[in-house]
PDB file of C-alpha atoms and ligand atoms in Angstrom:
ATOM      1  CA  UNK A1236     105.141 133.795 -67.976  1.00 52.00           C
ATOM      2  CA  UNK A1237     104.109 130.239 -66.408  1.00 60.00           C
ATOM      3  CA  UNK A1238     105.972 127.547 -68.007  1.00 79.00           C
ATOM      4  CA  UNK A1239     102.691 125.424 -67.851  1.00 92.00           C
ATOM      5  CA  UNK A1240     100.161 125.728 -70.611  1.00 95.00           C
ATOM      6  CA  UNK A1241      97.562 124.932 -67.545  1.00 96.00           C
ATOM      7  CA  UNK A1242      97.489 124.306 -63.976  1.00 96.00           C
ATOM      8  CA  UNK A1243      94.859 122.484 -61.869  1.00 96.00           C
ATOM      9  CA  UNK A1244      94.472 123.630 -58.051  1.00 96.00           C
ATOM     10  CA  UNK A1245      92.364 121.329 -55.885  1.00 97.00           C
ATOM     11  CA  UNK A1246      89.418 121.128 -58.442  1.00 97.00           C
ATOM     12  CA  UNK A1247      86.298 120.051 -56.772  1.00 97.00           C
ATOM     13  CA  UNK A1248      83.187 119.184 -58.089  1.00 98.00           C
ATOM     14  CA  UNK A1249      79.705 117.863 -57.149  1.00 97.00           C
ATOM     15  CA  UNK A1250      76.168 117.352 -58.398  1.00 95.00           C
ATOM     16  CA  UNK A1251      73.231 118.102 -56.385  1.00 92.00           C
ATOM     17  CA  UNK A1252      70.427 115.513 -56.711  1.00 87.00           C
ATOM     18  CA  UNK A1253      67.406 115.966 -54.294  1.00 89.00           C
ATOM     19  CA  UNK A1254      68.909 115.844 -51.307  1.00 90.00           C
ATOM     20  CA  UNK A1255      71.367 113.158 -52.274  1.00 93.00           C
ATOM     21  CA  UNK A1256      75.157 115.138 -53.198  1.00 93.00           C
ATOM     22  CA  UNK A1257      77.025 113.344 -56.231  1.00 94.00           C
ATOM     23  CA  UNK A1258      80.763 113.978 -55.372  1.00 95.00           C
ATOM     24  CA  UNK A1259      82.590 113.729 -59.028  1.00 97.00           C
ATOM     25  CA  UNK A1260      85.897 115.527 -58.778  1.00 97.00           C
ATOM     26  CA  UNK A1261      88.252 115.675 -55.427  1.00 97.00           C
ATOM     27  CA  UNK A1262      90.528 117.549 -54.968  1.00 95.00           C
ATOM     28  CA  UNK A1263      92.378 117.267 -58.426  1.00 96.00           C
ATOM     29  CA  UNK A1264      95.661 119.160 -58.962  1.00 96.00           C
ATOM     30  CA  UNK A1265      97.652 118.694 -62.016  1.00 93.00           C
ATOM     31  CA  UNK A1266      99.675 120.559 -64.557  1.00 95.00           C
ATOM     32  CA  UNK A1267     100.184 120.423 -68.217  1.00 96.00           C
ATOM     33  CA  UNK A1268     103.737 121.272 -69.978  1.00 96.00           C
ATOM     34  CA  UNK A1269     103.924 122.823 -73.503  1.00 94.00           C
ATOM     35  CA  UNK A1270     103.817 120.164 -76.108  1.00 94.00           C
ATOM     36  CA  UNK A1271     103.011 117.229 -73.483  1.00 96.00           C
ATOM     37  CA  UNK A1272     100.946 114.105 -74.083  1.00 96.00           C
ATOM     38  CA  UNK A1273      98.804 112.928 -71.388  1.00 96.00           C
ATOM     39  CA  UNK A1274      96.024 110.201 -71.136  1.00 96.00           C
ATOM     40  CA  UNK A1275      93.005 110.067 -69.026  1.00 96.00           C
ATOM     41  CA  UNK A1276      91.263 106.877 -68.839  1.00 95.00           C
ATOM     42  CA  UNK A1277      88.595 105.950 -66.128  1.00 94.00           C
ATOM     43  CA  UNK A1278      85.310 104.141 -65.917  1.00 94.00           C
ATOM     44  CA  UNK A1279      81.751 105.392 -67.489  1.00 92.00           C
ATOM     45  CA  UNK A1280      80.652 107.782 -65.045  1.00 93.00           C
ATOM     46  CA  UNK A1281      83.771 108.460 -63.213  1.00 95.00           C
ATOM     47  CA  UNK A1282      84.051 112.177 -64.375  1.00 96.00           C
ATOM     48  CA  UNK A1283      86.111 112.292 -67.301  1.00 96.00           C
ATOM     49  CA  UNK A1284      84.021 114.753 -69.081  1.00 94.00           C
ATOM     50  CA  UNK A1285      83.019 116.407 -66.121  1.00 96.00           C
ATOM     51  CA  UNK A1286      87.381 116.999 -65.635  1.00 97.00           C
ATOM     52  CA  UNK A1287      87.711 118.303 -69.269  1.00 95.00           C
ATOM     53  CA  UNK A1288      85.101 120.896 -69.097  1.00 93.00           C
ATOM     54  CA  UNK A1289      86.373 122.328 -66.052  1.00 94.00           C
ATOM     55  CA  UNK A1290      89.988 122.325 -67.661  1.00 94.00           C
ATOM     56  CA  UNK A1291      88.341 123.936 -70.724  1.00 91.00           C
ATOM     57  CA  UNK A1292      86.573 126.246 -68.912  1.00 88.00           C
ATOM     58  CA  UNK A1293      82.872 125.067 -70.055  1.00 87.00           C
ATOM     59  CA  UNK A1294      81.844 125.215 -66.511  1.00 90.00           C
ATOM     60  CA  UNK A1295      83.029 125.748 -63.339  1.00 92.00           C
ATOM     61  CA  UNK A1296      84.464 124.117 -60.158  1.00 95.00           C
ATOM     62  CA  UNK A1297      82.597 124.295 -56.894  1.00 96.00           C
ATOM     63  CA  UNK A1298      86.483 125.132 -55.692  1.00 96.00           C
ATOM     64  CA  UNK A1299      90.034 125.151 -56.938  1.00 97.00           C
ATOM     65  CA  UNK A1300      91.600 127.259 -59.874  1.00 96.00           C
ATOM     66  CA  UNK A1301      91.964 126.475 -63.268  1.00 95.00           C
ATOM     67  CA  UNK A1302      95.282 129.054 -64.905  1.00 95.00           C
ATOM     68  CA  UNK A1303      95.787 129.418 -68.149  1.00 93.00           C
ATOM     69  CA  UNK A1304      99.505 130.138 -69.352  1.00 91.00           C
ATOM     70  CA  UNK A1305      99.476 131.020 -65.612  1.00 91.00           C
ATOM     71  CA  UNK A1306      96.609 132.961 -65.637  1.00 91.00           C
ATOM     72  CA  UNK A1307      94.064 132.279 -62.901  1.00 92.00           C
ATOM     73  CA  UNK A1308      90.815 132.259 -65.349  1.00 89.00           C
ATOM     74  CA  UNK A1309      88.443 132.938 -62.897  1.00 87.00           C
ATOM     75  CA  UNK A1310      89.935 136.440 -61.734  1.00 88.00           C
ATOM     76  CA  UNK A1311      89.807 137.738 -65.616  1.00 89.00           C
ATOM     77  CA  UNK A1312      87.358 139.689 -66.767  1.00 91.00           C
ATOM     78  CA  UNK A1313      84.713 137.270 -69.243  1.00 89.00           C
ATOM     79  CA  UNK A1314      86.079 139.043 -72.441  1.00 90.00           C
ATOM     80  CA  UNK A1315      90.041 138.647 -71.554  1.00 91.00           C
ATOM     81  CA  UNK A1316      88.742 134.832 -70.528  1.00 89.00           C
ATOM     82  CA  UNK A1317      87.363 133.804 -73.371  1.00 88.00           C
ATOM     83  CA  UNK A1318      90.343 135.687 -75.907  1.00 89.00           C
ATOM     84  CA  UNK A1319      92.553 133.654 -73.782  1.00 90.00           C
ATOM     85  CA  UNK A1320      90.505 130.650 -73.801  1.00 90.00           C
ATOM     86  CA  UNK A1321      90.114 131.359 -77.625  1.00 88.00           C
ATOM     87  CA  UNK A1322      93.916 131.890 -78.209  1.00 89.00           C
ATOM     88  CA  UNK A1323      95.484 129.209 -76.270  1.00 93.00           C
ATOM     89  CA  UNK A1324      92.805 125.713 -76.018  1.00 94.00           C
ATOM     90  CA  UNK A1325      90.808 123.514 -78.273  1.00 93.00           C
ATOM     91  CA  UNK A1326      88.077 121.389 -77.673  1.00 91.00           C
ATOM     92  CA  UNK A1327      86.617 118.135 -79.271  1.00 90.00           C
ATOM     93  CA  UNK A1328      83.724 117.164 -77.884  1.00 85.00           C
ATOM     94  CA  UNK A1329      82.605 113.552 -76.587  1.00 78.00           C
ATOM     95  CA  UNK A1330      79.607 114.247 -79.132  1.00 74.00           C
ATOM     96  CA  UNK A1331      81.274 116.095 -81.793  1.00 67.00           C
ATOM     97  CA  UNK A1332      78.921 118.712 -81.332  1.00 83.00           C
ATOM     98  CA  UNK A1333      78.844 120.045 -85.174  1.00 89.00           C
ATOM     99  CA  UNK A1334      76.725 122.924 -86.080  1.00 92.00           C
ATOM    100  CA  UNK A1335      74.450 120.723 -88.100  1.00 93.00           C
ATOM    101  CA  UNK A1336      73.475 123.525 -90.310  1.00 94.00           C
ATOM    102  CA  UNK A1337      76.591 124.899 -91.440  1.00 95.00           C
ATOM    103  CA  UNK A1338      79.217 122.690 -93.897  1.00 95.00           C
ATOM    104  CA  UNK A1339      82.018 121.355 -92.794  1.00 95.00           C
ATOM    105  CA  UNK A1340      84.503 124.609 -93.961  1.00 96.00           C
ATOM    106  CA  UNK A1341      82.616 126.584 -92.148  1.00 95.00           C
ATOM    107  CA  UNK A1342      82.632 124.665 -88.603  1.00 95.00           C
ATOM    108  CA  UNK A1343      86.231 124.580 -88.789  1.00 95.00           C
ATOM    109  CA  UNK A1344      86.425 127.880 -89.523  1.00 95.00           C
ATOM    110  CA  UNK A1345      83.739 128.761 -86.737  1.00 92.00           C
ATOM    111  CA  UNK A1346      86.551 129.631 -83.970  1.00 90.00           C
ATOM    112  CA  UNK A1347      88.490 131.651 -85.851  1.00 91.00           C
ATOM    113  CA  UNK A1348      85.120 133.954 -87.388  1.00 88.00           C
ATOM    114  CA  UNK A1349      84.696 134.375 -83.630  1.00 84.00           C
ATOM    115  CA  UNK A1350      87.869 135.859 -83.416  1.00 82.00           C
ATOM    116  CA  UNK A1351      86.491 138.883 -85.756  1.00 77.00           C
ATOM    117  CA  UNK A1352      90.211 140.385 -87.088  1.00 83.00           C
ATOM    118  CA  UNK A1353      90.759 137.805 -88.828  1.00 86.00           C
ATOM    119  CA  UNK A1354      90.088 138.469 -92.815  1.00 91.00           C
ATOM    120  CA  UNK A1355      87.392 136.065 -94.348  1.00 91.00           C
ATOM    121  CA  UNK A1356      89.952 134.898 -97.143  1.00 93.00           C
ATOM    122  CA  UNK A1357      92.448 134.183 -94.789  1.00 94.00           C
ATOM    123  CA  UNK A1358      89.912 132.212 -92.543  1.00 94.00           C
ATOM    124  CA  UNK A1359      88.438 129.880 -95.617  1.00 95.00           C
ATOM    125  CA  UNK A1360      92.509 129.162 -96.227  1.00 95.00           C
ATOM    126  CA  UNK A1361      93.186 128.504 -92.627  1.00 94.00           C
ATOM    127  CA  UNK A1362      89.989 126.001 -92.426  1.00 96.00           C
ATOM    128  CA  UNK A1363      90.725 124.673 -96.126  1.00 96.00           C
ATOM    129  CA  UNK A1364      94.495 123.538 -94.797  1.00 92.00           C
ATOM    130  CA  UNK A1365      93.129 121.753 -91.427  1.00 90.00           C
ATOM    131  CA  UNK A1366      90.449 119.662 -93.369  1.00 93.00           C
ATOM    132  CA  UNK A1367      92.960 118.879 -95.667  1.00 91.00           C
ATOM    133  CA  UNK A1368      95.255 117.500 -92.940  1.00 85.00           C
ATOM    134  CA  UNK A1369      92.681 115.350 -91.439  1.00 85.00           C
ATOM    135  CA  UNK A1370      92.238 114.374 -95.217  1.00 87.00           C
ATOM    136  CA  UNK A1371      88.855 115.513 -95.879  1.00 93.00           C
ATOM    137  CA  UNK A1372      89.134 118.591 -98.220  1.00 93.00           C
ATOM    138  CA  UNK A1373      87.126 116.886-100.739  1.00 95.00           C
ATOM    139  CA  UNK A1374      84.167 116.693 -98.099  1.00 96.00           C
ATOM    140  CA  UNK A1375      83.977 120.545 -97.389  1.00 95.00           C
ATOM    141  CA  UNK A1376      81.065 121.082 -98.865  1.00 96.00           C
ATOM    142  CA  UNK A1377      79.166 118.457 -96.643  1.00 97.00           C
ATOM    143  CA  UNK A1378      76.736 119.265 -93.510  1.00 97.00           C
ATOM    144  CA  UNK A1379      77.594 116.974 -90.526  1.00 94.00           C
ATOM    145  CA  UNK A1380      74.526 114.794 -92.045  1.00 94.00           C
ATOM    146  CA  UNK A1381      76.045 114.138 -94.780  1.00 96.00           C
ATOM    147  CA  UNK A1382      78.996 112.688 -93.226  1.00 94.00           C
ATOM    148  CA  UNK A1383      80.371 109.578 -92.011  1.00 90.00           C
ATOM    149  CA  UNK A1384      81.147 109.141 -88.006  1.00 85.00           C
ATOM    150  CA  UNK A1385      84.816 109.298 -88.296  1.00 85.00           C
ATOM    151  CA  UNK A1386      84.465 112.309 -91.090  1.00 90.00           C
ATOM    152  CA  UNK A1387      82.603 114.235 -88.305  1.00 91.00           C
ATOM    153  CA  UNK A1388      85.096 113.441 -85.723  1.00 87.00           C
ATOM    154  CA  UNK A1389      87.649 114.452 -88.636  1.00 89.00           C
ATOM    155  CA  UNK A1390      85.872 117.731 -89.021  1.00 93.00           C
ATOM    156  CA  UNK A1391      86.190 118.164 -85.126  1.00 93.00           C
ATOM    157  CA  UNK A1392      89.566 117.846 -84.706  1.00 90.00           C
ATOM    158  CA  UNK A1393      90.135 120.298 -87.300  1.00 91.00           C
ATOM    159  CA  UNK A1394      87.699 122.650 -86.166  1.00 94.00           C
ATOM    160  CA  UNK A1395      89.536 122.195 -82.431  1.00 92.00           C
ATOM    161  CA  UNK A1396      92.851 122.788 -84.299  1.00 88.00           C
ATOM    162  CA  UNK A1397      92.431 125.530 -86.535  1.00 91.00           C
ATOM    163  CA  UNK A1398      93.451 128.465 -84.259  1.00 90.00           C
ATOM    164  CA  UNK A1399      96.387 126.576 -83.592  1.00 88.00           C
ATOM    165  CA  UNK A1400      96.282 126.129 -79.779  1.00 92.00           C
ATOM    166  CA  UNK A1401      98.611 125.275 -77.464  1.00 93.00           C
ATOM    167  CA  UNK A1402      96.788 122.815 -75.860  1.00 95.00           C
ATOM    168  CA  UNK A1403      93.993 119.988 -77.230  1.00 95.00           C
ATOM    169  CA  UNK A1404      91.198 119.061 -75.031  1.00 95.00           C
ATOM    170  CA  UNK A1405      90.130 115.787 -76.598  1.00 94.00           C
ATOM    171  CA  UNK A1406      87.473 113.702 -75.239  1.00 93.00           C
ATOM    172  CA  UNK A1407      87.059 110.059 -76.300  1.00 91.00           C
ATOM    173  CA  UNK A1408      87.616 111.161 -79.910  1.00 87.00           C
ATOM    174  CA  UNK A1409      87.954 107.912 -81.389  1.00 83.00           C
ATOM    175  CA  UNK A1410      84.784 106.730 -79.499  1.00 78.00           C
ATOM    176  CA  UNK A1411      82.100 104.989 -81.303  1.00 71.00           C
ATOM    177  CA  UNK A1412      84.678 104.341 -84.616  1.00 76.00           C
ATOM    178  CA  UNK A1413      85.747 101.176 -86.027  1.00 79.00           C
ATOM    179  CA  UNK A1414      89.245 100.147 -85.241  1.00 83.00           C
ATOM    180  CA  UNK A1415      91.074 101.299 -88.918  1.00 82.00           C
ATOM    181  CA  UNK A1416      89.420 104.888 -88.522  1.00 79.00           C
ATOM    182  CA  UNK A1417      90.009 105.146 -84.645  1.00 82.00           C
ATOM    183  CA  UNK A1418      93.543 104.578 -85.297  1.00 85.00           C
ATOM    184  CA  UNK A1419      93.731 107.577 -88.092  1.00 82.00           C
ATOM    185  CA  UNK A1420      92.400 109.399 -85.610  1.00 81.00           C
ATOM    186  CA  UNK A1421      95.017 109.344 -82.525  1.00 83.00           C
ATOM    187  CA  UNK A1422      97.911 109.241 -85.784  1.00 86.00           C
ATOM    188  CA  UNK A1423      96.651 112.528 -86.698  1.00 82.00           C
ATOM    189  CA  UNK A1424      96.700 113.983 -83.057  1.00 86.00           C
ATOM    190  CA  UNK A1425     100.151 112.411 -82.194  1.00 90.00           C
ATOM    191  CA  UNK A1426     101.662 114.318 -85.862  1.00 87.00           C
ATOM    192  CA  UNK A1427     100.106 117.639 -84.701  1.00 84.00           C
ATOM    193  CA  UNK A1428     102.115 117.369 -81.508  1.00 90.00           C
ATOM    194  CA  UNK A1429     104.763 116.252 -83.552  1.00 91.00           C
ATOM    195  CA  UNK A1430     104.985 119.108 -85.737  1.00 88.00           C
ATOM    196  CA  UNK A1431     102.999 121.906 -84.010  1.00 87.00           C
ATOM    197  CA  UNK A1432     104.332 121.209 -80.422  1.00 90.00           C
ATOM    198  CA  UNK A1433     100.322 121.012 -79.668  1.00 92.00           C
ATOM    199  CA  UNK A1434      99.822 119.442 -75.670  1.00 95.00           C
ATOM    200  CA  UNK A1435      97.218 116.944 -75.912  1.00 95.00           C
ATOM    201  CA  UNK A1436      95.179 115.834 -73.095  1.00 96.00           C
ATOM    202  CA  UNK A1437      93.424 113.240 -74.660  1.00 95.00           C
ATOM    203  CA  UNK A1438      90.433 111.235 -72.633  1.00 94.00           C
ATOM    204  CA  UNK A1439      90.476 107.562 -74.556  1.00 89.00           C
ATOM    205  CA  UNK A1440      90.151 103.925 -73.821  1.00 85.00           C
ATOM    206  CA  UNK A1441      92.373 102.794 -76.591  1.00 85.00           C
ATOM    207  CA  UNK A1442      95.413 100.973 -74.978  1.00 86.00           C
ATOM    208  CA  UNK A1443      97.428 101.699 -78.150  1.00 85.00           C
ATOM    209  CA  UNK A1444      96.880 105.884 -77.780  1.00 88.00           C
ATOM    210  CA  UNK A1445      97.090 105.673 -74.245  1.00 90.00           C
ATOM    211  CA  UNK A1446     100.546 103.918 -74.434  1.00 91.00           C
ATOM    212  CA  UNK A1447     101.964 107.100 -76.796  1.00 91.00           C
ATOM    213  CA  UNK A1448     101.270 109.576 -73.899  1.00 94.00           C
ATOM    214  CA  UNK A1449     104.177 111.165 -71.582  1.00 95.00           C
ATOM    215  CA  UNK A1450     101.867 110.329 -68.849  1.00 96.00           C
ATOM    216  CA  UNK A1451      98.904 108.217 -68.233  1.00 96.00           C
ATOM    217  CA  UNK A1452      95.744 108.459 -65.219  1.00 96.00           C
ATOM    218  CA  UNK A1453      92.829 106.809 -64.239  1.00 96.00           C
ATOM    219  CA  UNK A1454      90.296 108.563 -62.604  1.00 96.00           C
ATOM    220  CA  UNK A1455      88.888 106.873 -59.508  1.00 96.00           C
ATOM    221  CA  UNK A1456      86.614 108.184 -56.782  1.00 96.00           C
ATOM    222  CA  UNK A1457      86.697 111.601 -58.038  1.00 96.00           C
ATOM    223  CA  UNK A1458      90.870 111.202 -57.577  1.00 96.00           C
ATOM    224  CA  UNK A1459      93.421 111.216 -60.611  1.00 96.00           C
ATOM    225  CA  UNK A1460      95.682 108.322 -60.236  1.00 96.00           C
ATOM    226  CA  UNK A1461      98.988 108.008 -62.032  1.00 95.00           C
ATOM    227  CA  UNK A1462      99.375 104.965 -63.933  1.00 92.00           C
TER     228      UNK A1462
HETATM  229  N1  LIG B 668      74.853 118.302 -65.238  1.00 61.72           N
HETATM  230  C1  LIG B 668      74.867 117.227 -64.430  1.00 61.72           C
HETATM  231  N2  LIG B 668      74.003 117.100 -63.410  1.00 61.72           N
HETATM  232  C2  LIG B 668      74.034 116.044 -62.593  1.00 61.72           C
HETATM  233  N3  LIG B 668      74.900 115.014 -62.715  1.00 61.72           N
HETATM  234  C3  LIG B 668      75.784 115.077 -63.723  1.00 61.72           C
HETATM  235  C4  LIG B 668      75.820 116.163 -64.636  1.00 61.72           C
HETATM  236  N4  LIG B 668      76.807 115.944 -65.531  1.00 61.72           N
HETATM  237  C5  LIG B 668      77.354 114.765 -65.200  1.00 61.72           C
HETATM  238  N5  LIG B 668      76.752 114.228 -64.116  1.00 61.72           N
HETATM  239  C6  LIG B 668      77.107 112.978 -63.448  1.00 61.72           C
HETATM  240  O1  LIG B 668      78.473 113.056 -63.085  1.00 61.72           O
HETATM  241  C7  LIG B 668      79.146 111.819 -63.294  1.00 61.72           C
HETATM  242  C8  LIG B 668      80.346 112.016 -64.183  1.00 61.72           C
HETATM  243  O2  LIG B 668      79.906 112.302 -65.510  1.00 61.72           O
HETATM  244  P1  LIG B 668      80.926 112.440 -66.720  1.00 61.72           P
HETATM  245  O3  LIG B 668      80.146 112.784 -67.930  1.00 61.72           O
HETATM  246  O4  LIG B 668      82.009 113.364 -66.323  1.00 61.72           O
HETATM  247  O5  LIG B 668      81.496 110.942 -66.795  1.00 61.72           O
HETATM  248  P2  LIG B 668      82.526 110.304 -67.833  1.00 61.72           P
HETATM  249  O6  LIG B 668      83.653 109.735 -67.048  1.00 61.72           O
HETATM  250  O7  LIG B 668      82.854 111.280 -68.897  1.00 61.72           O
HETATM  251  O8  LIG B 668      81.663 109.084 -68.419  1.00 61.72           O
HETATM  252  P3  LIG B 668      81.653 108.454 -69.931  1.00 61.72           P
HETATM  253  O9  LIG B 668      82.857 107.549 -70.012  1.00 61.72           O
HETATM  254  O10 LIG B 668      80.384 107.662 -69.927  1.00 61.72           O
HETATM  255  O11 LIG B 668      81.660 109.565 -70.905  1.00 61.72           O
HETATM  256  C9  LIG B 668      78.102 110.866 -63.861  1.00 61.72           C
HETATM  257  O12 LIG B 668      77.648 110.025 -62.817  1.00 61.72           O
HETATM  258  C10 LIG B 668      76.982 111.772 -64.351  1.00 61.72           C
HETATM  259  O13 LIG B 668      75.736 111.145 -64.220  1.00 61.72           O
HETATM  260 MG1  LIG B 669      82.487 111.377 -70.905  1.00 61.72          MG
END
């Protein structure tokens, strides 16, 4: 097996508009150890989201290869993708994306009901745990509109963490927070790669997050530069 938890090959990617071609990504090749921290910072625009989703496999390159634990993803069968997808990555979203109709147990529980084996008691205990360690078990019962920005963001994390993946594909999660709850935030995610060995790649502006990371890059003209 791969010793990397993912590899980028020469990602490329571009936007058509009109006639007019929107070059985002370049070339990018990088690779992600187990348990590693690494920041992605960049300006509005410059592709950061654009990177993630092609790392998390929410949509494709135009070229290059994204592996999972070695694993070209592309060459898989969609099933055997998305178990592996399922099994190894989370997500949380730039917009937390929250199922507004469902409560906040059941979102985080939402990856691991698509995962079918699992029993339903063992699922509400699994999700019941993670909101308790991003200390919001006593908000379980709430839909997403009945909670507070940083709650949702909260409620993402957990949801992104409750199959316990090997890597976390974060995306500005302490955007649009007030300082105090911003910083709860990134303490939480640097714990859970203390204790769970969970790789973070973590897309954020804060200086103090950014500054906890094994590595740190700015994305600039579609290139990822080491800082
Ligand atoms: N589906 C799409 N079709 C066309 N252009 C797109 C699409 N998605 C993103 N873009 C463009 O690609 C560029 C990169 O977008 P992306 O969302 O990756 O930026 P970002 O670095 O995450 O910005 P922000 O910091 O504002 O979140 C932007 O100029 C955006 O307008
Ligand atoms: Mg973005």
């Amino acid at each position: 097996m791969s010793e990397w938890v993912l590899e980028a090959r020469r990602l490329c990617k571009s936007y058509r508009e009109g006639n007019a071609t929107l070059t985002v990504l370049r070339d990018i090749t990088f690779e992600v150890a187990a348990g590693e921290r690494i920041a992605i910072v960049g300006a509005s625009g410059s592709g950061k989201s654009t990177l993630l989703h092609l790392l998390g496999g929410l949509d494709q390159p135009d070229r290059g290869e994204v592996s999972i634990r070695g694993r070209d993803v592309a060459r898989m069968p969609e099933r055997e993708r998305s178990k592996l997808r399922n099994e190894t990555l989370g997500f949380v979203y730039q917009l937390h994306h929250l199922l507004q109709e469902f409560t906040a147990l059941e979102n985080v529980a939402l990856p691991l009901l698509l995962r079918r084996r699992v029993p339903r008691d063992r699922v509400r205990q699994l999700a019941r745990e993670r909101l308790r360690e991003v200390g919001l078990e006593a908000r379980s019962a709430h839909r997403p509109s009945e909670l507070s920005g940083g709650e949702r963001q909260r409620v993402a994390i957990a949801r992104a963490l409750v199959t316990n993946p090997a890597l976390l594909l974060a995306d500005e999660p302490t955007g649009n927070l007030d300082p105090h709850t911003g910083e709860g935030i990134y303490e939480l995610l640097l714990d859970l790669n203390a204790r769970h060995g969970t790789a973070v790649i973590v897309v954020t502006h804060e200086h103090a997050l950014a500054a906890q990371m094994h590595r740190r890059y700015r994305l600039d003209e579609g290139v990822l530069v080491p800082l």
